[in-house]
Coordinates of C-alpha atoms in Angstrom, one line a residue:
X1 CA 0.0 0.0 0.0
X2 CA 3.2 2.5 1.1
X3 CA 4.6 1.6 -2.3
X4 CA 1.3 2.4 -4.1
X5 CA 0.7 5.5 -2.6
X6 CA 4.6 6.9 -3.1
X7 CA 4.8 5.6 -6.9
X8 CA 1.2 8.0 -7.3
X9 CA 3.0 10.9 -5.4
X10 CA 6.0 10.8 -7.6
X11 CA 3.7 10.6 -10.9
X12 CA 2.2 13.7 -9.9
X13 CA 5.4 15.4 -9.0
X14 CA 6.7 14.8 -12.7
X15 CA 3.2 15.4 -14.3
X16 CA 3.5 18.9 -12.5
X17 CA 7.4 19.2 -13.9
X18 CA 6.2 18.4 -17.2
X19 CA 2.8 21.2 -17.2
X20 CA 5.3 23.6 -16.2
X21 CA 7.4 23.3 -18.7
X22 CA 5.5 23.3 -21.5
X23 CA 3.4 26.4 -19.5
X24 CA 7.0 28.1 -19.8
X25 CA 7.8 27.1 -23.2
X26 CA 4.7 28.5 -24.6
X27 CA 4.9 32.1 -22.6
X28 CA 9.0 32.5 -23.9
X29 CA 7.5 31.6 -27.6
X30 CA 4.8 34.5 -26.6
X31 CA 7.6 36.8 -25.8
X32 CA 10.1 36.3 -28.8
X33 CA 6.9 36.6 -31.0
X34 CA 5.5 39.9 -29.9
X35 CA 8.4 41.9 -31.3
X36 CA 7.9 40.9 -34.8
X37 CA 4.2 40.7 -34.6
X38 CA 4.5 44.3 -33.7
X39 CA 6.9 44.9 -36.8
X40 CA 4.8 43.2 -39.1
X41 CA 1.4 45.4 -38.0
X42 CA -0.3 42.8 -36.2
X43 CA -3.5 44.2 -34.1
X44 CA -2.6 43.9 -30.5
X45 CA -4.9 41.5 -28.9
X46 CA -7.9 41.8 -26.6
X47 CA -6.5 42.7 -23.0
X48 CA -3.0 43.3 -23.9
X49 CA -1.3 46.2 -22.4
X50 CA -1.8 49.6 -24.5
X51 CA 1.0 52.3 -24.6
X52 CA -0.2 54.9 -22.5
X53 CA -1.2 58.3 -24.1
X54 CA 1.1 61.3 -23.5
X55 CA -0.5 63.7 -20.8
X56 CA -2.2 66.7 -22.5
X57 CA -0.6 70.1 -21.5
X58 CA -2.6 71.9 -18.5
X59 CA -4.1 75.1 -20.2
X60 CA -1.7 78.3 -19.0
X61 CA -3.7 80.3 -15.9
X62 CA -4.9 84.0 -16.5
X63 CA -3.1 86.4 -16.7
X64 CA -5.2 89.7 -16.0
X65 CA -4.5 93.4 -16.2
X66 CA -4.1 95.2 -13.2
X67 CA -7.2 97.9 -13.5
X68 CA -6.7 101.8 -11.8
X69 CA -7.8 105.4 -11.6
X70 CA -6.1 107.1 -15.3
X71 CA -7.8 107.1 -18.1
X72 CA -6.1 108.4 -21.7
X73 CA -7.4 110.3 -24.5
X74 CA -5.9 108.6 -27.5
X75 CA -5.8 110.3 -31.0
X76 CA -3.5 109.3 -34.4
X77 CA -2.5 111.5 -37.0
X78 CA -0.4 110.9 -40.4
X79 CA 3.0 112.3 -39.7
X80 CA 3.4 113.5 -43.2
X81 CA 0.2 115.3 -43.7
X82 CA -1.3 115.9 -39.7
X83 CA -4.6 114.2 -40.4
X84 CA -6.3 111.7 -38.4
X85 CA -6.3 108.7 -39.3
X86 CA -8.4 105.7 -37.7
X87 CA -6.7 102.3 -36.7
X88 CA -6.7 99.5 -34.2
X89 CA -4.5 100.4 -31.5
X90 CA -2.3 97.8 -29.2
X91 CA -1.7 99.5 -25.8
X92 CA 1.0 97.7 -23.9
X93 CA 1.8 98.1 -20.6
X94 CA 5.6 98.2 -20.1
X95 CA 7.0 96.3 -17.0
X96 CA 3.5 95.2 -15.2
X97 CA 4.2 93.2 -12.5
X98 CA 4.1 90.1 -12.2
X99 CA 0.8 87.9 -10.5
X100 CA 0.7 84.7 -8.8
X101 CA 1.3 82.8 -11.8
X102 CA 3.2 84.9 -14.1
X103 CA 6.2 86.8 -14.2
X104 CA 6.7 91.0 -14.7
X105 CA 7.4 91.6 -18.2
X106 CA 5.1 93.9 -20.8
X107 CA 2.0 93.1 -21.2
X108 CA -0.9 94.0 -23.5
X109 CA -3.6 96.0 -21.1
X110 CA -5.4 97.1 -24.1
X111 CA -6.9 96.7 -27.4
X112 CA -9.3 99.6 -28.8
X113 CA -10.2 100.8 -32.3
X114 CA -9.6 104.4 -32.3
X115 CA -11.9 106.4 -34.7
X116 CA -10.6 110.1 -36.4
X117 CA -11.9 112.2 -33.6
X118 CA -10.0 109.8 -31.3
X119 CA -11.3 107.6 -27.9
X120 CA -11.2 107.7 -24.2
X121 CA -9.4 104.4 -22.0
X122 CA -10.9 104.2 -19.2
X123 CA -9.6 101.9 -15.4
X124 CA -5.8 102.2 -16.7
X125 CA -3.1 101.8 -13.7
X126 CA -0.8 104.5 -13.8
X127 CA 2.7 103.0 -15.8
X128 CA 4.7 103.6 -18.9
X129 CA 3.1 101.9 -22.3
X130 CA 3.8 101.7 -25.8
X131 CA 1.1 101.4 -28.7
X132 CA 0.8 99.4 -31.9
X133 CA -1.3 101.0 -34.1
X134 CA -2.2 98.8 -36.9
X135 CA -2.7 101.3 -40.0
X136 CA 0.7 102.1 -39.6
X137 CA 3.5 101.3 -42.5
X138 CA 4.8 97.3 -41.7
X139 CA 8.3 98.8 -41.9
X140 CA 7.7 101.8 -39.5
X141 CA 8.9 101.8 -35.7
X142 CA 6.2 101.8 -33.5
X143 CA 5.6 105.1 -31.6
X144 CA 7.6 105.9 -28.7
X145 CA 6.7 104.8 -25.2
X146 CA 4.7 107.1 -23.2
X147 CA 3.4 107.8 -19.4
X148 CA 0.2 107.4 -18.2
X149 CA -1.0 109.4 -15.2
X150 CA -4.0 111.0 -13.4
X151 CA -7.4 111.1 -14.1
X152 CA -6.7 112.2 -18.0
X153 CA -3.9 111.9 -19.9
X154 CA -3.9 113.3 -23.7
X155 CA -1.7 111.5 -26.2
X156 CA -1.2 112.1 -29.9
X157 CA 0.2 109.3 -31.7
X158 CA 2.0 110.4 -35.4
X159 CA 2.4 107.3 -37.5
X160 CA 3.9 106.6 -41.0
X161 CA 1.1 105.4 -43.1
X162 CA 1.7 102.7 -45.7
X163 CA 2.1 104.7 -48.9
X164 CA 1.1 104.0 -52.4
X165 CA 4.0 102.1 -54.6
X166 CA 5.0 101.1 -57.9
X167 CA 7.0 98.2 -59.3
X168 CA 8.5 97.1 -62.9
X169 CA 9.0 93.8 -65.0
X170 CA 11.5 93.4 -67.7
X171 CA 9.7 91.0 -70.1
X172 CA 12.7 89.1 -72.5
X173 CA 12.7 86.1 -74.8
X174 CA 15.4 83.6 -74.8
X175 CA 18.1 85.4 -76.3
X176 CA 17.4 88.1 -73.5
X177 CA 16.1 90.8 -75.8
X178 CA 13.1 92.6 -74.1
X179 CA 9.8 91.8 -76.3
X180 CA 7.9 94.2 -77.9
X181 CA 4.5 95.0 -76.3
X182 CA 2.6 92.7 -73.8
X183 CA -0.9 93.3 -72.2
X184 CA -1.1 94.1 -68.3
X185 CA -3.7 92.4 -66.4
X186 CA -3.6 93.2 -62.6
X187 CA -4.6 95.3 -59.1
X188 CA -5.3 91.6 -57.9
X189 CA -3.8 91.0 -54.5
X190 CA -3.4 88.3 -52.0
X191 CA -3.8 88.4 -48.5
X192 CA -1.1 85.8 -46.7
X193 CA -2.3 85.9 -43.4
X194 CA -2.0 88.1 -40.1
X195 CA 1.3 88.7 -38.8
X196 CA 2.1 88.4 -34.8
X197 CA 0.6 91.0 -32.8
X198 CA 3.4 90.7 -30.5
X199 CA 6.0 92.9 -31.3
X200 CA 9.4 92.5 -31.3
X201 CA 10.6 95.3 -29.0
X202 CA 8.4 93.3 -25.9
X203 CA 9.9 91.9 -22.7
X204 CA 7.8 88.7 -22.8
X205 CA 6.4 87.5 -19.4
X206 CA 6.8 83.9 -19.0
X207 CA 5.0 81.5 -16.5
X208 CA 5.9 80.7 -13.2
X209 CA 7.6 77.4 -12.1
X210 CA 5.2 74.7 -12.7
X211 CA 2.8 76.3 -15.3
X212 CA 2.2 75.4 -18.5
X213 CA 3.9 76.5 -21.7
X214 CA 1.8 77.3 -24.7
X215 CA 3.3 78.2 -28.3
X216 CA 1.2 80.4 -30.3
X217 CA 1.9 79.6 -34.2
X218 CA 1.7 82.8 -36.6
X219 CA -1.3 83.6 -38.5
X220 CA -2.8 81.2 -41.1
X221 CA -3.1 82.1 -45.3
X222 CA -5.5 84.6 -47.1
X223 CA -7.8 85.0 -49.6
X224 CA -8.2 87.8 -52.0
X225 CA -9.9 89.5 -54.6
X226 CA -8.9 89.5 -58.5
X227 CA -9.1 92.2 -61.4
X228 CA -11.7 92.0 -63.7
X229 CA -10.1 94.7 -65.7
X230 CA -9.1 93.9 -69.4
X231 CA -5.5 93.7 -70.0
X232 CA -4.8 96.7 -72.0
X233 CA -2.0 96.1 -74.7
X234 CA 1.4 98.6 -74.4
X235 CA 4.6 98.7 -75.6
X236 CA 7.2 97.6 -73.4
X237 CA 9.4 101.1 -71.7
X238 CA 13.0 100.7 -71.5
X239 CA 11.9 100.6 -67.9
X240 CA 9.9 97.9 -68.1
X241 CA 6.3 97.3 -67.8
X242 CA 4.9 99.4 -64.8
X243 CA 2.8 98.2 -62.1
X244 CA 0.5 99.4 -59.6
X245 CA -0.1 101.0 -57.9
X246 CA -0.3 99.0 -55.2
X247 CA -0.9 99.6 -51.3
X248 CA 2.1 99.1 -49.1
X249 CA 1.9 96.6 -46.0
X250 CA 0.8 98.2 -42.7
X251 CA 1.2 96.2 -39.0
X252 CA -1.5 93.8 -40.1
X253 CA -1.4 91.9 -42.7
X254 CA 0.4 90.3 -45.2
X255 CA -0.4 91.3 -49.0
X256 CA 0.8 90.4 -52.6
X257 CA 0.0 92.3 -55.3
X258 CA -0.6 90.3 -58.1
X259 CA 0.0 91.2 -62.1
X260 CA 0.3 88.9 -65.2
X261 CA 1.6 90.1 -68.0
X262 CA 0.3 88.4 -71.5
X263 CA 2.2 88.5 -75.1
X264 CA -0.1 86.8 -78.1
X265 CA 1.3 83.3 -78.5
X266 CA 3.4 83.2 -76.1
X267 CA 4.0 82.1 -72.5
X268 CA 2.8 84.5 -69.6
X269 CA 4.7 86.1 -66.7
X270 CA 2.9 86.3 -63.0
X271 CA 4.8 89.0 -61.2
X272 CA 4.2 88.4 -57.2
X273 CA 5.0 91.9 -55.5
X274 CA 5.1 92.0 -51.6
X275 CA 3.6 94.7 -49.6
X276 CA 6.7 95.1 -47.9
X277 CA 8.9 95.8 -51.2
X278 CA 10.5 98.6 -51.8
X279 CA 9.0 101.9 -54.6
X280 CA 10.7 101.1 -57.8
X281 CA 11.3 97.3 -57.6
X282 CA 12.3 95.7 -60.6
X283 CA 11.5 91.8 -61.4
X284 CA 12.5 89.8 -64.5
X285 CA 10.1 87.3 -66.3
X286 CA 11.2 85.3 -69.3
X287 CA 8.3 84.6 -72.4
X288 CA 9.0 82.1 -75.1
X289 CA 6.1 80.7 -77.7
X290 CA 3.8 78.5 -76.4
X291 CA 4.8 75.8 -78.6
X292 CA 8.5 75.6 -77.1
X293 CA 7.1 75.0 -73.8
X294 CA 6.2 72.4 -72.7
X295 CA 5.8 71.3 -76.7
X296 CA 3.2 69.4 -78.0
X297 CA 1.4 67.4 -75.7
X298 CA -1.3 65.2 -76.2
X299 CA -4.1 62.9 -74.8
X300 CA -3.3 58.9 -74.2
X301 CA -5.1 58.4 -77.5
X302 CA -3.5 60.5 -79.4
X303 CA -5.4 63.6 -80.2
X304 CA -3.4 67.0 -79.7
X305 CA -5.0 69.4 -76.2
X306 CA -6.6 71.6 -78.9
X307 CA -8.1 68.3 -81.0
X308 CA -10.1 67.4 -77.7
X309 CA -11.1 70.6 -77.5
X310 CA -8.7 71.5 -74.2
X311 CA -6.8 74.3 -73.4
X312 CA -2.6 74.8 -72.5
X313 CA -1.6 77.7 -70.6
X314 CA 2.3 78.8 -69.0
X315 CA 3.3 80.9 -66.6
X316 CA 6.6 81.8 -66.0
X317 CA 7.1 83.6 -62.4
X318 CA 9.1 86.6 -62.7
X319 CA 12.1 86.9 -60.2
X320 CA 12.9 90.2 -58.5
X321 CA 16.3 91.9 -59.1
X322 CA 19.1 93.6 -57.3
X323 CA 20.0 96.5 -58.5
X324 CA 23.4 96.1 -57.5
X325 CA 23.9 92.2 -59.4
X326 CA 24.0 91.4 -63.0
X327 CA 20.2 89.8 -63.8
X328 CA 20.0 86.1 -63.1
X329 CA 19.9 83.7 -66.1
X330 CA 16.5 82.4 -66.6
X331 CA 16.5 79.3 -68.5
X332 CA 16.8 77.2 -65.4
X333 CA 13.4 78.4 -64.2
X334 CA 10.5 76.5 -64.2
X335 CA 7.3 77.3 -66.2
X336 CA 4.1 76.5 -64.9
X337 CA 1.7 74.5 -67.1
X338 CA -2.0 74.0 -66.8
X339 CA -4.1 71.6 -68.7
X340 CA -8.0 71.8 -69.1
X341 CA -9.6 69.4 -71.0
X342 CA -13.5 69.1 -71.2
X343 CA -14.7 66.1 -68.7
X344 CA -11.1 65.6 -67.3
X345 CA -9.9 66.9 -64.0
X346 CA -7.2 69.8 -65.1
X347 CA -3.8 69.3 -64.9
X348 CA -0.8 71.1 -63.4
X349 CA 3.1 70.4 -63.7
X350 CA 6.7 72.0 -64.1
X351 CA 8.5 72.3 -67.0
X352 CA 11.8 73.6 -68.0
X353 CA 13.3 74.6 -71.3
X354 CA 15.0 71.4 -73.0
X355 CA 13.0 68.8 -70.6
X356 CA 10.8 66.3 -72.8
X357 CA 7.5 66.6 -73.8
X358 CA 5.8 64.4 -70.8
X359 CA 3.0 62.2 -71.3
X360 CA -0.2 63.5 -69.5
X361 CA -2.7 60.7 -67.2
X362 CA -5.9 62.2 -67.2
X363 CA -8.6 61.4 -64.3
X364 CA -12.1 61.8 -65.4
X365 CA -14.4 64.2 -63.6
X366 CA -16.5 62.5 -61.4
X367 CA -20.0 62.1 -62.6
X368 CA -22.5 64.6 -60.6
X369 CA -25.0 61.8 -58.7
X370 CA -28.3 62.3 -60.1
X371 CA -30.8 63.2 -56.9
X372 CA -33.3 60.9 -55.9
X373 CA -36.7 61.2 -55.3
X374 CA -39.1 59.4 -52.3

């Protein structure tokens, strides 16, 4: 009976040894599997462990003005001519303190849109501040720091207005000889997108210890508004063709002014002209015929653009010149080709001079669903 009952106890001992095993076996296959199940995309299975997501950022605490006892009589006036002149106006404080979760540093107490006959602030702590007033020229230094004190203080703010410009383009064919006469079509422009309202002179305040840390990104693109006005056909000055004129930049916003210049047969040239650029700026643009770029393309069956009743346009962008270098070569630079064919999505591509003619993959234009009834 002893012998019986030890010979069952030692079974069971190795049939435990064995389970284990196997038990362990199978979790180290597991384990050298994961990484490459992983690698290869595998979905991670119910119950396994997720990476954890990273913690969002706390939003940054307030930050509010101090309010007091001054008020200020704000006015603006063009420095050239002494008239008013209406604008959005930053008032910054310079050196506020700091609060219990930021440090001292300037600080905008302010924003106010001050009309011609000018407007009253009102609850202003008594302090040193310096305004950004919006209408003003992009290139301009802001207005000088000033004190605020007592019940009324009376400032006049002289700014530099953004003035009106003009620009030039020296339209040439390949062998760089300026062509004769060119229609202008433009007074389009392009708003970019708002610049910073932050200036650059500002001692930033920062956070205290602990607090979060936002980054503000800059202002997003614009839209714009384009010329319906003809292109009126002009010889070409020695000069150049003159355009504009335009609006320079003020604090705001970015602007391009945008003009196209057209020659029969031939390519076109899109001048881009900044806000910020300076009265007189010359730009270069190249034109060659139409046929020499991008040559002669056709559809995948055969039929030339104009056989399928489709369109080719180029555009060669002009590029702005120093006055003080010799003018760039142009050959390098790319032309802009659009393709519109009837019942094909247009097309869009490079092309420089001397590349091949490429072969064009039209996509059809999507049927419009017909609506259904009930």
């Amino acid at each position: 009976m002893r012998s019986a009952l030890a010979a069952l106890a030692v079974l069971a001992v190795l049939g435990l040894i064995v389970w284990w095993g196997r038990g362990e076996e199978s979790a180290r296959t597991r384990r050298a599997a994961t990484p490459d199940a992983v690698t290869a995309g595998e979905e991670t299975k119910p119950g396994a462990a997720e990476p954890a997501p990273a913690p969002e950022a706390p939003p940054l605490p307030p930050d509010p003005v101090d309010r007091g006892h001054c008020a200020v009589l704000l006015r603006v006036l063009d420095a050239e001519t002494e008239q008013p002149v209406a604008s959005t106006v930053d008032l910054w404080r310079l050196d506020a303190p700091g609060n219990e979760h930021w440090t001292a540093g300037d600080q905008l107490q302010a924003t106010a849109e001050v009309p011609v006959e000018g407007v009253t602030l009102e609850d202003l702590p008594a302090g040193v501040y310096r305004p950004v007033c919006l209408a003003e020229r992009y290139c301009a230094d802001d207005p000088p720091p000033v004190r605020i004190e007592g019940p009324l203080t009376e400032i006049t703010f002289r700014i530099a207005v953004p003035r009106q410009l003009y620009a030039y383009v020296k339209v040439v064919d390949l062998r760089g000889v300026p062509v004769p006469t060119g229609g202008v079509r433009g007074g389009s422009s392009r708003r970019w997108g708002d610049r910073t309202r932050t200036p650059a002179w500002s001692r930033p305040r920062a956070p205290r210890k602990g607090e979060a840390v936002l980054i503000l990104g800059g202002g997003g693109g614009g839209g714009g508004s384009r010329s319906s006005l003809p292109p009126k056909q002009i010889p070409q000055p020695a000069e150049g063709f003159r355009l504009g004129p335009f609006r320079e930049d003020a604090k705001k916003s970015a602007v391009r002014h945008l003009y196209t210049i057209e020659i029969e047969g031939c390519t076109k040239v899109l001048v881009s002209v900044p806000g910020v650029t300076t009265d007189g700026s010359t730009f270069l643009g190249l034109s060659v015929p139409l046929a020499t770029v991008p040559g002669d393309l056709r559809m995948p069956d055969g039929r030339t653009i104009a056989e399928a009743g489709g369109k080719v346009s180029a555009t060669f962008i002009a590029v702005a010149l120093d006055a003080s270098a010799p003018a760039p070569p142009l050959s390098g630079h790319p032309f802009h080709i659009y393709v519109t064919v009837p019942g094909f999505k247009d097309l869009s591509f490079e092309h420089r001079l001397g590349e091949p003619v490429p072969s064009l993959a039209f996509e059809a234009e999507a049927e419009a669903e017909a609506p259904t009834g009930r």
